[in-house]
PDB file of C-alpha atoms in Angstrom:
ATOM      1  CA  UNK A  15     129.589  75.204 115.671  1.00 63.00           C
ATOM      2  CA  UNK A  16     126.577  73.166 114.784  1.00 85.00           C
ATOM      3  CA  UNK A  17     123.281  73.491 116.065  1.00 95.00           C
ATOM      4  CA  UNK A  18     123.299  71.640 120.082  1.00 96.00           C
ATOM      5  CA  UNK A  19     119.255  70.811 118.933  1.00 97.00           C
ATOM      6  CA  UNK A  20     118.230  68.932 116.172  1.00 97.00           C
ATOM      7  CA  UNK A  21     116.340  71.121 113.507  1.00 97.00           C
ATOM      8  CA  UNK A  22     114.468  68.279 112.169  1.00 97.00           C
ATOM      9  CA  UNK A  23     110.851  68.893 114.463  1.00 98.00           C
ATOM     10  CA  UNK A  24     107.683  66.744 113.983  1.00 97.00           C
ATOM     11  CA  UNK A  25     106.559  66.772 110.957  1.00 97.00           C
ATOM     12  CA  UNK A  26     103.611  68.134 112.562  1.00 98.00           C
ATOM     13  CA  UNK A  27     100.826  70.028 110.997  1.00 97.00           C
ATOM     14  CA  UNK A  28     101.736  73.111 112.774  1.00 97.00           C
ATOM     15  CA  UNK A  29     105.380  73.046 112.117  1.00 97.00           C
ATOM     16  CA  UNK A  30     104.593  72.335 108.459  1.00 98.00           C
ATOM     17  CA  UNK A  31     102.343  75.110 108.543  1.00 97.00           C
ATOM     18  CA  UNK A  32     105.500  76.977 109.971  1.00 96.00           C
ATOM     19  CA  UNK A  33     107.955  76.394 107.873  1.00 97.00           C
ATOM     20  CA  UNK A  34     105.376  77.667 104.460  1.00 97.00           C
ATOM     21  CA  UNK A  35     105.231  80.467 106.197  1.00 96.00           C
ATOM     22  CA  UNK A  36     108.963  80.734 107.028  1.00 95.00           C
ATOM     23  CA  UNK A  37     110.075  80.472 103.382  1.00 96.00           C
ATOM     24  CA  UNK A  38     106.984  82.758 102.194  1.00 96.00           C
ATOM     25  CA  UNK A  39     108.587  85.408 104.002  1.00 93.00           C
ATOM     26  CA  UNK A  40     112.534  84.705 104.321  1.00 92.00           C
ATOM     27  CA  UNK A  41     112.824  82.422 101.530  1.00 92.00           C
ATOM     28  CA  UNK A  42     114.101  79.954 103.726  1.00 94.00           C
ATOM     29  CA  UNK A  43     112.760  78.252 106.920  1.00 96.00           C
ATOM     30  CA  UNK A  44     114.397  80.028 109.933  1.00 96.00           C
ATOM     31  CA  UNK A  45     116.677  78.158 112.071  1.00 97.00           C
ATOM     32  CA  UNK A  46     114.680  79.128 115.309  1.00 97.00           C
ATOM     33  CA  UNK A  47     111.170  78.435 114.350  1.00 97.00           C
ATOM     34  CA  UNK A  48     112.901  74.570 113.465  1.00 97.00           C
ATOM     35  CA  UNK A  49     114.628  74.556 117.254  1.00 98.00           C
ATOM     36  CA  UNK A  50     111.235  75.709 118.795  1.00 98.00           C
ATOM     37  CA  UNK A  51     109.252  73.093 116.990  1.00 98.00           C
ATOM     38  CA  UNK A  52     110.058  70.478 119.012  1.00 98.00           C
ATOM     39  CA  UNK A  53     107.463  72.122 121.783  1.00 98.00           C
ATOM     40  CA  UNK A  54     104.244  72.835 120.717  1.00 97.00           C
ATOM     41  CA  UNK A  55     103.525  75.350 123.825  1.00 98.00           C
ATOM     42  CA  UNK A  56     106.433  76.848 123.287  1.00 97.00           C
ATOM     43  CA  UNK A  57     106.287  77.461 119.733  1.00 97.00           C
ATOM     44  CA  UNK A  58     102.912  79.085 119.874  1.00 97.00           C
ATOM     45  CA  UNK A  59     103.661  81.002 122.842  1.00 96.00           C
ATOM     46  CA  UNK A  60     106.535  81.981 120.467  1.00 95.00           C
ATOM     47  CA  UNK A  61     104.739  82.830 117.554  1.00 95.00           C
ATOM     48  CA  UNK A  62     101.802  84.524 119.503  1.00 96.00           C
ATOM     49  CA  UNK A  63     104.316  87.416 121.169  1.00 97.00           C
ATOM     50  CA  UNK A  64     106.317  87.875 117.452  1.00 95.00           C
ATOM     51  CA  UNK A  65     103.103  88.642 115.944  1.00 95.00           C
ATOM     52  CA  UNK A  66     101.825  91.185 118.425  1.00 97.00           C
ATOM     53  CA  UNK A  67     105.246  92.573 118.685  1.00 97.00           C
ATOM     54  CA  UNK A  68     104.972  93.337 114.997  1.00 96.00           C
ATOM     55  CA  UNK A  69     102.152  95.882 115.655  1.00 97.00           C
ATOM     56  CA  UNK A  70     103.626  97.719 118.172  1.00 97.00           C
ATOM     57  CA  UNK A  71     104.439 101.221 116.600  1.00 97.00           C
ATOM     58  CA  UNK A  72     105.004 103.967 119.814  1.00 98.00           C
ATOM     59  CA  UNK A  73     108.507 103.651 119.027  1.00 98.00           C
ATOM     60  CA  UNK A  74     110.659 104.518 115.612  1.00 97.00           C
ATOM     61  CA  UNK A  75     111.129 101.730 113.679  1.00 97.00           C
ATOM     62  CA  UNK A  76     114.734 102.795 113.246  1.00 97.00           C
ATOM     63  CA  UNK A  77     115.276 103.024 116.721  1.00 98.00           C
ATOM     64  CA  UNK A  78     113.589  99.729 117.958  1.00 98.00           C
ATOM     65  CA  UNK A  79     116.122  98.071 115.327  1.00 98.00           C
ATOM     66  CA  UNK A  80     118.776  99.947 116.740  1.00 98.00           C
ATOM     67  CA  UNK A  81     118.023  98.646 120.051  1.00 98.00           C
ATOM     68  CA  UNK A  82     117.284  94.412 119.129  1.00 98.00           C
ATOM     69  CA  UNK A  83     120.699  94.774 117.313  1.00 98.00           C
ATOM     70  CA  UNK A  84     122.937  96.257 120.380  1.00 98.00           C
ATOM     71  CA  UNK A  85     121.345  94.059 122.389  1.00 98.00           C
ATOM     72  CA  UNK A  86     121.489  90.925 120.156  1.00 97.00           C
ATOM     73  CA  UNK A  87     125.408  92.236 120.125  1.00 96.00           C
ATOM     74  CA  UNK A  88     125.766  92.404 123.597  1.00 96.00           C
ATOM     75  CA  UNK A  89     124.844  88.463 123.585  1.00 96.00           C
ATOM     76  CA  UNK A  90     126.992  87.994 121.015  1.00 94.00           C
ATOM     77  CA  UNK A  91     124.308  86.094 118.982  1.00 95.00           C
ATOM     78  CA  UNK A  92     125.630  85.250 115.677  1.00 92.00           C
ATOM     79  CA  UNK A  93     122.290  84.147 114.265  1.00 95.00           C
ATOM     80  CA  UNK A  94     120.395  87.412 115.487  1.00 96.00           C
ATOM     81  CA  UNK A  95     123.019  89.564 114.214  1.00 95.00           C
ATOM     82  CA  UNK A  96     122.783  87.808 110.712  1.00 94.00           C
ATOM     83  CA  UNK A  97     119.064  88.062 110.488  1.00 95.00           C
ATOM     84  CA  UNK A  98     119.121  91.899 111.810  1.00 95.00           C
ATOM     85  CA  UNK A  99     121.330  92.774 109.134  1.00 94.00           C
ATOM     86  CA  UNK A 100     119.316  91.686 106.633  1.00 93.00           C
ATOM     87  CA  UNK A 101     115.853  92.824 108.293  1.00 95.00           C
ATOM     88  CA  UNK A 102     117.593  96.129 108.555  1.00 95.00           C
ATOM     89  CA  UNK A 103     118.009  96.230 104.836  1.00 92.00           C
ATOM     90  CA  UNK A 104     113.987  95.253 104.627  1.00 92.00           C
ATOM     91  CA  UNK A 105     113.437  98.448 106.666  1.00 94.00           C
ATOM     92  CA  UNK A 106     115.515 100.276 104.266  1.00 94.00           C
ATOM     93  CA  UNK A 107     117.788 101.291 106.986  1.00 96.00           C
ATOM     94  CA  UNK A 108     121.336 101.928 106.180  1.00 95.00           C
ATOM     95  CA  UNK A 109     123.579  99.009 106.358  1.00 93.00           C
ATOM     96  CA  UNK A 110     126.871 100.917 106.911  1.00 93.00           C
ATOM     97  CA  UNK A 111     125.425 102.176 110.229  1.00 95.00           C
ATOM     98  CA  UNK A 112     123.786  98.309 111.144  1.00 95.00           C
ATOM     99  CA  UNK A 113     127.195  97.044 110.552  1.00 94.00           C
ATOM    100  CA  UNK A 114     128.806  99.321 113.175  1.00 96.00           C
ATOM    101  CA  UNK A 115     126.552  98.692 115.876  1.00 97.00           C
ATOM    102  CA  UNK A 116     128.160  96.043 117.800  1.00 96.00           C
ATOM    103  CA  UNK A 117     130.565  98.696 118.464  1.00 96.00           C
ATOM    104  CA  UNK A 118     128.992 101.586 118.551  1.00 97.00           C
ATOM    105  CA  UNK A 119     130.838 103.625 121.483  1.00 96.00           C
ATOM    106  CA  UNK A 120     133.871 103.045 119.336  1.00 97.00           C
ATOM    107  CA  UNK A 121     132.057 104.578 116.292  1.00 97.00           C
ATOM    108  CA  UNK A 122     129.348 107.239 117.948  1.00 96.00           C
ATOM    109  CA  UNK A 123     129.784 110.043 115.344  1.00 97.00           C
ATOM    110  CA  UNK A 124     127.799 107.661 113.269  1.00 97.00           C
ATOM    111  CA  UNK A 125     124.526 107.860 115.661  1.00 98.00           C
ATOM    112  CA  UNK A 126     122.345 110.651 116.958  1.00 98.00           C
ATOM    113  CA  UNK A 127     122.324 111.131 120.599  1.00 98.00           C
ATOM    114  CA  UNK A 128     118.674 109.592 120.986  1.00 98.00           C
ATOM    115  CA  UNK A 129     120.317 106.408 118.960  1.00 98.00           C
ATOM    116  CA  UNK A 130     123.110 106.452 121.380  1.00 98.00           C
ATOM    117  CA  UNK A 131     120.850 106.329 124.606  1.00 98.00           C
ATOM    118  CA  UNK A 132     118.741 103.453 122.738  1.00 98.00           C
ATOM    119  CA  UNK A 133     121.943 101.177 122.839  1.00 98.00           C
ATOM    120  CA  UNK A 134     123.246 102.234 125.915  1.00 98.00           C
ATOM    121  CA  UNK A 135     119.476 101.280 127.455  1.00 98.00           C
ATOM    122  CA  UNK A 136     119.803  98.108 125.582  1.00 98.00           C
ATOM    123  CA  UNK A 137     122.925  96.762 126.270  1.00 97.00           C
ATOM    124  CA  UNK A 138     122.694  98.317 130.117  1.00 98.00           C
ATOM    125  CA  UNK A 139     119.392  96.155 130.006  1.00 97.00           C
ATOM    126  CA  UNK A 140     120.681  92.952 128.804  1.00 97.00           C
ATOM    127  CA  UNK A 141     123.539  93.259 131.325  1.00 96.00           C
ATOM    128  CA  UNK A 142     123.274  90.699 134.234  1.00 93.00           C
ATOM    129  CA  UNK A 143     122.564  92.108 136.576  1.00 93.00           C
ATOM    130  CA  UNK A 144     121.193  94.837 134.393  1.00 95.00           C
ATOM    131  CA  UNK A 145     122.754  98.616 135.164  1.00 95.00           C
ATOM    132  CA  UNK A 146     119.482 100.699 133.965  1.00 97.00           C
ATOM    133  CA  UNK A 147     120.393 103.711 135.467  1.00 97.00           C
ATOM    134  CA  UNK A 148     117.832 106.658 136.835  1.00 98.00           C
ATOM    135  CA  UNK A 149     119.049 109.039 134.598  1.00 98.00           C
ATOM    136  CA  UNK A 150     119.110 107.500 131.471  1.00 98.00           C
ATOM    137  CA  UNK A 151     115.608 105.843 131.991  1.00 98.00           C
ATOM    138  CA  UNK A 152     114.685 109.392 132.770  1.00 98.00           C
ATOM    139  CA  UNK A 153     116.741 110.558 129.639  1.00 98.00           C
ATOM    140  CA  UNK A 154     115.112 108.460 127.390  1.00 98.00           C
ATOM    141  CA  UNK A 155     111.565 108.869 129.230  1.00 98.00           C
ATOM    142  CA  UNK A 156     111.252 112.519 128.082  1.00 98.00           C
ATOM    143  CA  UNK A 157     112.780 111.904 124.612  1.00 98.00           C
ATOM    144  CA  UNK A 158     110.448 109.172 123.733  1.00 98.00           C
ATOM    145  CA  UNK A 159     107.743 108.952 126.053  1.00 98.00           C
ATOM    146  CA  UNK A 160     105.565 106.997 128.281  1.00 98.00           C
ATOM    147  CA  UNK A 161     104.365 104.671 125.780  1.00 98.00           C
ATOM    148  CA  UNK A 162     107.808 104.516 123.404  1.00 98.00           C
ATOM    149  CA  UNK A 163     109.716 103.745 126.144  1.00 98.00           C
ATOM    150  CA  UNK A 164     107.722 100.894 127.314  1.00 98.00           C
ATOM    151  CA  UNK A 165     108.022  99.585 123.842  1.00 98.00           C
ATOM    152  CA  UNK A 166     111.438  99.819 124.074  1.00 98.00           C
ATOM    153  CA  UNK A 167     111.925  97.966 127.222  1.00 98.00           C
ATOM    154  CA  UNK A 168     109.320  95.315 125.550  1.00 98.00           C
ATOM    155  CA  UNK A 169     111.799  95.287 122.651  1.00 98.00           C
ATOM    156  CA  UNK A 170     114.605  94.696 124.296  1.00 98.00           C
ATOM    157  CA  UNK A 171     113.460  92.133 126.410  1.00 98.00           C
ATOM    158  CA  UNK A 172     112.059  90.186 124.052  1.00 98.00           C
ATOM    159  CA  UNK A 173     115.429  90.280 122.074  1.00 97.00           C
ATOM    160  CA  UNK A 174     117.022  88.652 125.236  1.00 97.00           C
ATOM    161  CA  UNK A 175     114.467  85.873 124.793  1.00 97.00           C
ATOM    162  CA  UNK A 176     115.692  85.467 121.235  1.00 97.00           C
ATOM    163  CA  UNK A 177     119.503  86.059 121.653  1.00 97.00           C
ATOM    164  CA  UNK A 178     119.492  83.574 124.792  1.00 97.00           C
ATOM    165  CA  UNK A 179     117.763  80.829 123.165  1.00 97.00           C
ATOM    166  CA  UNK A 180     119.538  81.024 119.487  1.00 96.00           C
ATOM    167  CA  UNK A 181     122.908  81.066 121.525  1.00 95.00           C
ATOM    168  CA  UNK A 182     121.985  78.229 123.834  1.00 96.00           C
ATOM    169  CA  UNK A 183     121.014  75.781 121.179  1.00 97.00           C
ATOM    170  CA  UNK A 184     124.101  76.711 119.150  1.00 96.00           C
ATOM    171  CA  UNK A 185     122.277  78.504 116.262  1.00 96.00           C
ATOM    172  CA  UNK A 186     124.903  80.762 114.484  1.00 92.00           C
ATOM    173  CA  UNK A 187     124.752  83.108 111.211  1.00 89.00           C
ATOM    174  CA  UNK A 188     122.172  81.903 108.384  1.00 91.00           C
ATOM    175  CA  UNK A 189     123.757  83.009 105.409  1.00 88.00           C
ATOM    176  CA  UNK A 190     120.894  86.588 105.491  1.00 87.00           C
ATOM    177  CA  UNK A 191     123.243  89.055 105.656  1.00 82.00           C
ATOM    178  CA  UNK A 192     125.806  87.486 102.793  1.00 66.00           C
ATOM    179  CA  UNK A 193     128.418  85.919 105.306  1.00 41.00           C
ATOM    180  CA  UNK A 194     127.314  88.333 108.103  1.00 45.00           C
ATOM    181  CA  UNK A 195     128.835  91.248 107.343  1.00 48.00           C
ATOM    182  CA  UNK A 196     128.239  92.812 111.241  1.00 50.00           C
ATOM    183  CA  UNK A 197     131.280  91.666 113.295  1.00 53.00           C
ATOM    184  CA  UNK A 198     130.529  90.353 116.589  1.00 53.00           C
ATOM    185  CA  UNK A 199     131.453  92.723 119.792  1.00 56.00           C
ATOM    186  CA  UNK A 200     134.965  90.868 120.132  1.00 54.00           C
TER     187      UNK A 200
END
């Protein structure tokens, strides 16, 4: 499938600006930040939430991965799962257990319980109409607490915003993970 947007933006100072900072980091200029730089607003209101959802730290690292990954699964986002793969390999996470989360009820020996509860939150999240229940908001509540939980539902819906707009413009796998080595939820 090829991209439904063009990812040729303005050549604007901000988008140039963008993209320096894209291959800095990722060594390549990230098929979303090209997609989003055809709207200024958008792009900074973009940029703005990434960076201060980079310094939230109430919840494990580990487990905040665990949870954008189910959930970018449960969208089926090709480019999200790509990227996640490799970002869990920045967090030194182990990539065995990324590649088996997109189905992860079918391999749960592989998780703890608290990493279970994580994807079950995020994928009963990202559901529409999303099937949060009591008890496993409750579950998760005491595990984690006020402020990790919070983070978590932050986390997850901001993965949603990702997922949803890499899918609807048609973005798929980048090349991060080395041919995307998580299979989709299929």
């Amino acid at each position: 499938m090829t991209a439904r947007i063009s990812l040729t933006p303005p050549r604007t100072l901000l988008n140039r600006i963008g993209s320096w900072y894209s291959r800095r980091m990722y060594g390549q200029v990230l098929d979303p930040g090209l997609a989003v730089g055809h709207n200024r607003k958008v792009l900074l209101a973009y940029v703005g939430l990434e960076r201060s959802a980079a310094k939230w730290n109430a919840l494990e690292p580990a487990l905040r991965h665990l949870a954008v990954m189910a959930t970018a699964a449960r969208i089926n986002c090709s480019w999200c799962l790509d990227f996640g793969h490799w970002e869990g390999g920045e967090l030194g996470l182990p990539l065995d257990k990324i590649s088996l989360v997109p189905q992860w009820r079918e391999h749960h020996e592989a998780f703890t319980g608290l990493e279970l509860q994580v994807m079950e939150y995020a994928e009963a999240m990202t559901d529409t109409e999303p099937h949060v229940t009591d008890e496993l908001a409750e579950a998760l509540l005491g595990r984690l607490g006020e402020a990790a939980f919070v983070e978590l539902t932050a986390m997850v819906a901001l993965e949603n915003w990702r997922s949803r707009m890499n899918s609807a413009f048609g973005l798929t796998s980048q090349g991060f993970s080395e041919a995307c080595a998580v299979p989709s939820r299929s």
